[in-house]
Coordinates of C-alpha atoms in Angstrom, one line a residue:
X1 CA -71.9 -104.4 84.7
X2 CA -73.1 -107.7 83.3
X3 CA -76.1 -107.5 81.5
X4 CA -77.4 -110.8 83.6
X5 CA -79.7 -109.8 85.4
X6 CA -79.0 -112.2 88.5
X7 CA -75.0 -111.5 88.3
X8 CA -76.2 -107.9 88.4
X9 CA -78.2 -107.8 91.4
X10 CA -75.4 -109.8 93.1
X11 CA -72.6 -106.7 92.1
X12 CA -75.6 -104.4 93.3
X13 CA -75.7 -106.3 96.3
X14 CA -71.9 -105.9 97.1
X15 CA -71.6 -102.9 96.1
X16 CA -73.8 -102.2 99.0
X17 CA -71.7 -103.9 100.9
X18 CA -68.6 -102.0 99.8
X19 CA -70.5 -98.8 100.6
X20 CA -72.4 -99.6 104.2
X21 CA -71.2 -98.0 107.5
X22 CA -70.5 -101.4 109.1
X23 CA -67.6 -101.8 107.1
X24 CA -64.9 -102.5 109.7
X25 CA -63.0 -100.2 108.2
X26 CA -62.4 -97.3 110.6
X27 CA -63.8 -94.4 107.9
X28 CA -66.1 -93.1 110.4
X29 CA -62.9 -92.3 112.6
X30 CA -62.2 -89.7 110.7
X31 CA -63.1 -85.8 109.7
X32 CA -60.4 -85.4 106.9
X33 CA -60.2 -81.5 108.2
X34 CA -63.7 -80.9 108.7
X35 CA -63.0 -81.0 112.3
X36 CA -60.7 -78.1 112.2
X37 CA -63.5 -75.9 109.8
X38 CA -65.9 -76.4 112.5
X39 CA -63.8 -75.0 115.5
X40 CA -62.4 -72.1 112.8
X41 CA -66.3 -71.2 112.6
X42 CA -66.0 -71.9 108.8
X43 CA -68.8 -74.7 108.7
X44 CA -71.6 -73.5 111.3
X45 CA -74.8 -74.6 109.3
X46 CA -76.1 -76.9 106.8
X47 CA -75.7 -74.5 104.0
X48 CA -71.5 -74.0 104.7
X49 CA -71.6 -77.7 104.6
X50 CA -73.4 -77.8 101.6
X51 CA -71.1 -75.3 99.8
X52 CA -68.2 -77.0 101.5
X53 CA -69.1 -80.9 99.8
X54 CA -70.1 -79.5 96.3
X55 CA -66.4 -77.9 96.3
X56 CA -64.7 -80.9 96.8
X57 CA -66.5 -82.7 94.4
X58 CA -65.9 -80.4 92.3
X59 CA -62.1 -79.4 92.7
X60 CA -60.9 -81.5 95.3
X61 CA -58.5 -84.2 95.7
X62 CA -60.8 -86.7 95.9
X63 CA -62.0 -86.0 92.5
X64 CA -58.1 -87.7 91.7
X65 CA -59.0 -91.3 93.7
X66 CA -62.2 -91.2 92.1
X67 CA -61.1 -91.2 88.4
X68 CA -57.9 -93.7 89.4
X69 CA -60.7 -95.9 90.2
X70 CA -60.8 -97.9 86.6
X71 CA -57.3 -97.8 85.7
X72 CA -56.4 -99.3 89.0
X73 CA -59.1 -102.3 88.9
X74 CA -57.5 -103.2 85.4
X75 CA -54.3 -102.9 86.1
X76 CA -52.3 -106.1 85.2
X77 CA -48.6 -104.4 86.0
X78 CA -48.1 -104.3 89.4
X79 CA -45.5 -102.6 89.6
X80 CA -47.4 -100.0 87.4
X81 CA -50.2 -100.1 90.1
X82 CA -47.7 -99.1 93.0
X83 CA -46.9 -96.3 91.3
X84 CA -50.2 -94.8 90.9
X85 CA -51.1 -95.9 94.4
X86 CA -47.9 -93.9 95.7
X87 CA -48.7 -90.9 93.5
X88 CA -52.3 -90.5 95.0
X89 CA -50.7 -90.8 97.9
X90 CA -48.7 -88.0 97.4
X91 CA -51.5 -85.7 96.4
X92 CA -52.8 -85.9 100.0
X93 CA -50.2 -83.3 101.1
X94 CA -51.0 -84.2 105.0
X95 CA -49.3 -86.6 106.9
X96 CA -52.4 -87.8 108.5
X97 CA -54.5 -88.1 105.5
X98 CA -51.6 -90.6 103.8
X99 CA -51.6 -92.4 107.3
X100 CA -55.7 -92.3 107.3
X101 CA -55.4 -93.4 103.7
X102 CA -52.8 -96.7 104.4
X103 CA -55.4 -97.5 107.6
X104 CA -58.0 -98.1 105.6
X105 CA -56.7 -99.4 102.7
X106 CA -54.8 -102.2 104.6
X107 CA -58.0 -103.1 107.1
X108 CA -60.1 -103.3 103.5
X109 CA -57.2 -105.6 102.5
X110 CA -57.2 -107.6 105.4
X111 CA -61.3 -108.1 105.5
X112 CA -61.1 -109.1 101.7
X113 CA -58.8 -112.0 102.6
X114 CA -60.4 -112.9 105.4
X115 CA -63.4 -113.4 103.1
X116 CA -62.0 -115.2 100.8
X117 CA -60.9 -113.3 98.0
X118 CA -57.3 -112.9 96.3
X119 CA -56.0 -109.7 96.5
X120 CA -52.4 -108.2 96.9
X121 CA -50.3 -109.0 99.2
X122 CA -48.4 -105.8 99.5
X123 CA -50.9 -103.1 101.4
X124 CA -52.1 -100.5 99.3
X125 CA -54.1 -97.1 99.8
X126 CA -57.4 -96.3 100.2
X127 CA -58.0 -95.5 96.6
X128 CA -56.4 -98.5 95.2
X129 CA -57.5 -101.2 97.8
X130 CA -61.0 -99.9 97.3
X131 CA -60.2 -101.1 93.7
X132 CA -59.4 -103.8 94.4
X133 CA -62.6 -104.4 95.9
X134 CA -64.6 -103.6 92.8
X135 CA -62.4 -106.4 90.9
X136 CA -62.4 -109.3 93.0
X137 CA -66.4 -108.4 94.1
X138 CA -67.1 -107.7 89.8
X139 CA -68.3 -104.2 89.8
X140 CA -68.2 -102.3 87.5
X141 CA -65.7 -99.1 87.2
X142 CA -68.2 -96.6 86.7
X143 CA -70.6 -97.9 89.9
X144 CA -67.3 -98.1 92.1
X145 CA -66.6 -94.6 90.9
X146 CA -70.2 -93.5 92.0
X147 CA -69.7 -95.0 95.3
X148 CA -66.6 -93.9 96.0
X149 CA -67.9 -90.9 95.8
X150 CA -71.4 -91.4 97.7
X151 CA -69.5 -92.8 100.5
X152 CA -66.9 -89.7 100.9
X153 CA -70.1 -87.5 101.3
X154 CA -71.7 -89.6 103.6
X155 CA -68.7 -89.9 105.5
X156 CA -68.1 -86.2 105.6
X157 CA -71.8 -85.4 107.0
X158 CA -71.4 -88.3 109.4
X159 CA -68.7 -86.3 111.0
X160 CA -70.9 -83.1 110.5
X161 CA -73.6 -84.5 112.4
X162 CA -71.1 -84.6 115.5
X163 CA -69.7 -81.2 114.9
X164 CA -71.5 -78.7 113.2
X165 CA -73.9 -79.5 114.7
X166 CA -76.3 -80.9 112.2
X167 CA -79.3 -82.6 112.7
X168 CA -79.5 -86.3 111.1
X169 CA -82.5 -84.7 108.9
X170 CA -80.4 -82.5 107.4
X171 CA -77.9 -84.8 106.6
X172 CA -79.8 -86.7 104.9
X173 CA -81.1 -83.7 102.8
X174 CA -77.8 -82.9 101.8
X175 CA -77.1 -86.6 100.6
X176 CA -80.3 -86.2 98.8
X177 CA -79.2 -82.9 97.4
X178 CA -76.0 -84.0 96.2
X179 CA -76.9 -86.9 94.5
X180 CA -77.0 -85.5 90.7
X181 CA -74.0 -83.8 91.6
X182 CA -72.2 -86.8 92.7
X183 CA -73.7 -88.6 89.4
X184 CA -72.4 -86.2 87.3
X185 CA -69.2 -86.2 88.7
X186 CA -68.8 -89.8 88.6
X187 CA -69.8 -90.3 85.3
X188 CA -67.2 -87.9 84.1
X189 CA -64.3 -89.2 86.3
X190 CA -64.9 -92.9 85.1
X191 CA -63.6 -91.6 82.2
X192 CA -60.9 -89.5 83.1
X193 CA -57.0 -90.2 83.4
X194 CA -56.8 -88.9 87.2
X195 CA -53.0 -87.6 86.1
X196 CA -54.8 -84.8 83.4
X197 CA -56.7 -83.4 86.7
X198 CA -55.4 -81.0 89.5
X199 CA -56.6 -80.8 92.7
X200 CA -57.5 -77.6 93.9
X201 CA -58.7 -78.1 97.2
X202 CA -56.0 -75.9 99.0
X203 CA -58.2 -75.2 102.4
X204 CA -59.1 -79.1 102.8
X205 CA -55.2 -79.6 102.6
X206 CA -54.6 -77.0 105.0
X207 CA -57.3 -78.4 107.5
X208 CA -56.0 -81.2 107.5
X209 CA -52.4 -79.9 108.0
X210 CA -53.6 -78.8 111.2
X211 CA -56.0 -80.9 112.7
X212 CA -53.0 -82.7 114.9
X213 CA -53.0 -79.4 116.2
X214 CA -55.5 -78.9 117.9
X215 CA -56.0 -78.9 121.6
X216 CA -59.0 -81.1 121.8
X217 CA -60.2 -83.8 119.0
X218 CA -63.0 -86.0 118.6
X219 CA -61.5 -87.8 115.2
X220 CA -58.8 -89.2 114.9
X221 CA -55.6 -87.5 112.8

């Protein structure tokens, strides 16, 4: 970030913005698998949660979008960007997690323009509209990288608060608890050419696999 103070508050102040639950951006729609963990009996407490977020972080494929973060707000080549915006896409092996992806890439796209900022005209993915975001909003890559991040989680215990069940306490103990984790992490990826990592979050992929599947849903495949 800029090292004026005022310009800096005012990236602070969008990336709050970027990160909020009112973004009209249909995120809370979603369980990205959880949903089918829960009703598997996998995820029954706060501590399976727990053990279930930190694995992610730590091997999962969002660990990918995170560190594409930087490369894709500099990107001058647009061509160039397209092509790392397709392969991310492609690491989501569900169908319904590259249509969750395009949704909320494209309504992020669309509320940027409608604010008044110049962004692509082409709709992009999650990842890479998100971005997009940090550019035209000027934050910095490793903040964006850190929210990204922060927001997933919270996200992901949103949902757990409607299926675990979890109480919103505890939810917010795990955020809490997560926090150097997710610093850590972020710090690392801002730094990272997302095409030297691998994904290993197999189970999330297979969750997700089969969450259409199932006979009754509350989110949204």
């Amino acid at each position: 970030m800029t090292a004026d103070p005022a310009a800096a508050a005012l990236a602070r102040l969008r990336l709050y913005q970027l990160v909020s639950p009112a973004l009209p951006v249909g995120a809370f729609s979603y369980s990205e698998g959880l949903e089918v963990l829960v009703q598997q009996g996998n995820l029954a407490d706060a501590a399976a949660v727990r053990s279930w977020l930190e694995a992610e972080l730590r091997f999962g494929t969002v660990r990918l979008e995170a560190a594409a973060l930087s490369t894709l707000m500099q990107m001058e080549d647009f061509a160039a960007l397209l092509r790392l915006d397709g392969w991310l896409l492609a690491m989501r092996e569900a169908r319904e997690m590259r249509a969750q992806q395009r949704q909320m890439g494209q309504s992020l796209l669309q509320l940027l323009r409608a604010l008044g900022f110049v962004v692509p005209a082409e709709d992009l993915a999650w990842p890479a509209a998100f971005a997009q975001a940090g550019r035209v909003l000027e934050i910095g890559a490793a903040e964006l990288t850190e929210a990204y991040l922060y927001g997933w989680v919270a996200n992901q215990l949103s949902a757990a608060v409607r299926l675990v069940p979890l109480g919103s306490t505890d939810a917010q103990r795990l955020q809490l608890a997560l926090a150097p984790l997710i610093a850590s992490e972020a710090a690392c990826l801002a730094e990272t050419d997302p095409q030297t990592l691998w994904s290993g979050g197999v189970g999330a992929a297979l969750a997700q696999l089969r969450h259409a599947e199932l006979y009754s849903r509350l989110f949204r495949s």
